[in-house]
Coordinates of C-alpha atoms in Angstrom, one line a residue:
Chain A
R1 CA 0.0 -0.6 -0.2
K2 CA 1.4 3.8 -0.8
E3 CA 2.2 6.0 1.4
V4 CA -0.2 8.9 0.6
E5 CA -2.7 7.0 -2.2
Q6 CA -4.9 9.4 -4.5
D7 CA -7.2 8.8 -7.4
P8 CA -5.2 10.3 -10.1
G9 CA -8.5 11.4 -12.3
P10 CA -8.9 13.2 -14.1
F11 CA -12.4 14.4 -12.3
N12 CA -14.0 16.3 -15.3
V13 CA -16.3 19.0 -13.4
P14 CA -18.8 21.0 -15.2
E15 CA -18.2 24.7 -13.9
G16 CA -20.0 25.7 -11.6
A17 CA -20.1 22.1 -9.4
T18 CA -19.2 21.1 -6.7
V19 CA -16.5 18.5 -6.8
A20 CA -14.7 16.2 -4.0
F21 CA -12.0 14.1 -3.5
N22 CA -9.9 11.9 -1.1
C23 CA -6.7 10.8 0.3
T24 CA -5.7 8.0 2.4
Y25 CA -2.6 8.3 4.4
S26 CA -1.5 4.8 6.1
N27 CA 1.0 6.8 9.0
S28 CA -1.0 7.1 11.9
A29 CA 1.2 9.4 13.8
S30 CA 1.0 11.7 10.6
Q31 CA 0.1 14.9 11.8
S32 CA 0.6 17.7 9.6
F33 CA -1.7 17.4 7.0
F34 CA -1.7 19.5 4.0
W35 CA -3.3 20.0 -0.1
Y36 CA -1.1 21.7 -2.4
R37 CA -1.8 22.3 -6.0
Q38 CA -0.1 22.1 -9.0
D39 CA -0.6 23.9 -12.5
C40 CA 0.9 21.8 -15.6
R41 CA 4.4 22.4 -16.4
K42 CA 4.8 24.8 -12.5
E43 CA 5.8 23.9 -8.9
P44 CA 3.9 23.0 -6.4
K45 CA 1.3 25.7 -4.4
L46 CA 0.0 25.3 -1.2
L47 CA -3.6 25.7 -1.3
M48 CA -4.6 25.1 2.5
S49 CA -3.7 23.1 6.1
V50 CA -5.7 20.5 7.1
Y51 CA -6.4 21.1 10.7
S52 CA -8.4 18.9 13.3
S53 CA -11.5 20.6 13.0
G54 CA -11.5 21.2 9.0
N55 CA -11.0 24.5 8.2
E56 CA -12.2 26.2 5.4
D57 CA -11.3 29.0 3.2
G58 CA -13.6 31.1 0.3
R59 CA -14.9 27.9 -1.9
F60 CA -12.5 25.3 -0.6
T61 CA -13.0 23.0 2.6
A62 CA -10.2 20.8 3.9
Q63 CA -11.2 17.8 6.5
L64 CA -9.7 15.5 8.5
N65 CA -10.4 11.8 9.3
R66 CA -8.2 10.1 11.0
A67 CA -10.0 7.4 12.3
S68 CA -10.4 6.4 8.7
Q69 CA -6.9 8.4 7.8
Y70 CA -8.2 10.3 4.8
I71 CA -8.2 14.2 4.2
S72 CA -10.4 15.6 2.1
L73 CA -11.3 18.9 0.0
L74 CA -14.2 19.9 -1.5
I75 CA -14.8 22.9 -3.7
R76 CA -17.7 24.7 -4.6
D77 CA -19.4 26.5 -7.0
S78 CA -16.2 25.6 -9.5
K79 CA -14.3 27.8 -11.9
L80 CA -12.3 26.9 -14.8
S81 CA -9.5 28.2 -12.9
D82 CA -9.7 25.8 -10.6
S83 CA -8.5 23.2 -13.1
A84 CA -5.0 22.0 -11.7
T85 CA -4.0 19.1 -10.2
Y86 CA -4.3 18.9 -6.4
L87 CA -1.5 17.0 -4.4
C88 CA -2.1 15.7 -0.9
V89 CA 1.1 16.1 2.2
V90 CA 1.3 14.1 5.1
N91 CA 4.5 14.3 7.1
N92 CA 6.0 10.4 8.3
G93 CA 5.3 10.5 11.5
S94 CA 7.3 12.9 13.6
N95 CA 10.0 13.8 11.6
Y96 CA 10.2 16.2 9.2
Q97 CA 9.9 14.3 5.9
L98 CA 6.8 14.7 3.7
I99 CA 5.2 12.4 2.2
W100 CA 3.3 13.6 -1.6
G101 CA 0.7 11.5 -3.3
A102 CA 0.7 11.5 -6.8
G103 CA -2.3 13.9 -7.7
T104 CA -5.7 14.2 -8.2
K105 CA -6.4 16.0 -12.0
L106 CA -10.0 18.5 -12.2
I107 CA -10.8 19.9 -15.6
I108 CA -13.7 21.9 -14.4
K109 CA -15.2 22.8 -18.3
P110 CA -16.9 25.5 -19.1
Chain B
G1 CA 10.7 39.3 -1.8
A2 CA 12.2 37.2 -3.8
G3 CA 11.5 33.7 -3.5
V4 CA 12.7 30.7 -4.3
S5 CA 14.8 30.4 -8.2
Q6 CA 16.7 27.8 -9.5
S7 CA 19.2 27.7 -12.4
P8 CA 19.2 26.5 -15.1
S9 CA 15.4 26.0 -15.9
N10 CA 16.0 23.7 -18.4
K11 CA 18.6 21.7 -18.7
V12 CA 19.2 18.9 -21.8
T13 CA 22.5 16.9 -21.7
E14 CA 24.2 13.1 -22.5
K15 CA 24.0 10.2 -20.6
G16 CA 27.0 9.9 -18.3
K17 CA 27.9 13.4 -18.2
D18 CA 27.5 15.0 -14.8
V19 CA 25.6 17.9 -14.2
E20 CA 24.9 20.5 -11.3
L21 CA 21.5 22.2 -10.1
R22 CA 21.3 25.4 -8.1
C23 CA 19.0 26.6 -5.6
D24 CA 18.7 30.0 -3.7
P25 CA 16.1 29.4 -1.3
I26 CA 13.9 32.5 0.1
S27 CA 16.1 34.6 2.8
G28 CA 15.8 33.1 6.5
H29 CA 14.0 30.0 5.6
T30 CA 16.9 27.6 7.6
A31 CA 14.8 24.1 6.3
L32 CA 15.9 23.2 2.2
Y33 CA 14.5 20.2 0.7
W34 CA 15.0 19.0 -3.0
Y35 CA 12.5 16.8 -4.2
R36 CA 12.0 15.4 -8.2
Q37 CA 8.7 14.7 -10.2
R38 CA 8.6 12.3 -12.8
L39 CA 6.1 12.9 -15.5
G40 CA 2.2 12.6 -13.9
Q41 CA 4.1 11.5 -10.8
G42 CA 4.1 13.2 -7.1
L43 CA 7.4 14.0 -5.4
E44 CA 9.7 12.1 -4.9
F45 CA 11.8 13.2 -1.3
L46 CA 15.4 13.2 -1.8
I47 CA 17.3 15.6 0.5
Y48 CA 16.7 17.4 3.2
F49 CA 19.3 20.6 4.4
Q50 CA 18.3 22.2 8.3
G51 CA 20.5 25.1 9.2
N52 CA 24.1 23.1 10.1
S53 CA 22.4 20.1 11.0
A54 CA 23.5 16.8 9.2
P55 CA 21.5 16.5 5.8
D56 CA 19.4 14.0 5.7
K57 CA 20.5 11.8 2.3
S58 CA 18.2 9.1 2.8
G59 CA 16.3 9.5 -0.5
L60 CA 19.0 10.1 -2.8
P61 CA 18.1 7.0 -4.9
S62 CA 21.9 6.2 -5.4
D63 CA 25.5 7.5 -5.0
R64 CA 25.9 9.6 -7.9
F65 CA 23.5 11.8 -6.9
S66 CA 24.7 14.8 -3.8
A67 CA 24.2 17.9 -2.6
E68 CA 25.6 20.4 -0.3
R69 CA 24.4 23.3 1.2
T70 CA 26.6 26.1 2.7
G71 CA 25.0 27.2 5.9
E72 CA 21.4 28.4 5.2
S73 CA 22.5 29.6 1.8
V74 CA 22.6 28.2 -1.7
S75 CA 22.4 24.9 -2.2
T76 CA 23.6 22.3 -4.9
L77 CA 22.5 19.3 -5.9
T78 CA 25.1 17.4 -8.5
I79 CA 24.3 14.4 -10.4
Q80 CA 27.1 12.1 -11.9
R81 CA 27.2 10.0 -14.6
T82 CA 23.9 10.9 -15.7
Q83 CA 21.7 8.0 -17.0
Q84 CA 18.4 8.0 -18.8
E85 CA 15.9 7.5 -16.2
D86 CA 17.7 10.8 -13.8
S87 CA 15.1 12.7 -16.9
A88 CA 12.7 14.5 -14.3
V89 CA 12.2 18.0 -13.0
Y90 CA 14.3 18.8 -10.0
L91 CA 11.7 20.8 -7.1
C92 CA 14.1 22.8 -4.3
A93 CA 11.6 23.9 -1.4
S94 CA 12.7 26.5 1.4
T95 CA 10.9 25.9 4.6
R96 CA 11.2 28.0 8.2
S97 CA 11.2 24.9 9.5
W98 CA 9.4 21.3 9.5
G99 CA 5.9 20.9 9.3
N100 CA 5.3 24.2 7.6
E101 CA 4.4 25.5 4.2
Q102 CA 7.4 24.6 1.6
F103 CA 7.9 27.5 -0.6
F104 CA 8.9 26.3 -4.0
G105 CA 10.8 27.0 -6.7
P106 CA 10.7 26.9 -10.8
G107 CA 11.9 23.5 -10.9
T108 CA 15.6 22.2 -13.6
R109 CA 13.6 20.3 -16.0
L110 CA 16.3 17.4 -17.1
T111 CA 16.7 15.5 -20.0
V112 CA 19.0 13.2 -20.3
L113 CA 19.6 11.7 -24.3

């Protein structure tokens, strides 16, 4: 089993729709969780950190489920500019290494 | 302020040659990471520097790979006797300390012919 697993997609979603995807992780000792966004042929950029209580930033909501060891990302009222690959990132237990998922590709269509 | 910069942006080399990639982190960021990203894949951890501590080299795929960092400044990643499977984008990221947001450079796209 991979340490961090994501559905590679692509998710083809009409503009304005709501889309959600999950990411599962294997290390129960992981403490830090992030969603990064990566545009084609660009470097990753932080979208949001994921807190135990869940957090929301505008149209984006992230949640953590420790019992089932997954994090989720929900995007409401999707925009064409949301088209990107979304990378799930989890720290490797108590140390500084971040384990990166392979990403979920999202395509928003007009 | 300036972000993370990397050079060169693109490098094409012949199999067997050595290459050196450079990363300039954000000033004041004590931690620096090197990653490799193959086409359509996630980021693969290579090496981690934290201040003047000994680096974590556990991600380096072979002894052909090495990296150095002087204090909390520039880092160089060297690949000796390049192979075709080394072709990838090499990304550098810096952060104030581990666990915090990582800021990435634009990467170096390495192509080994």
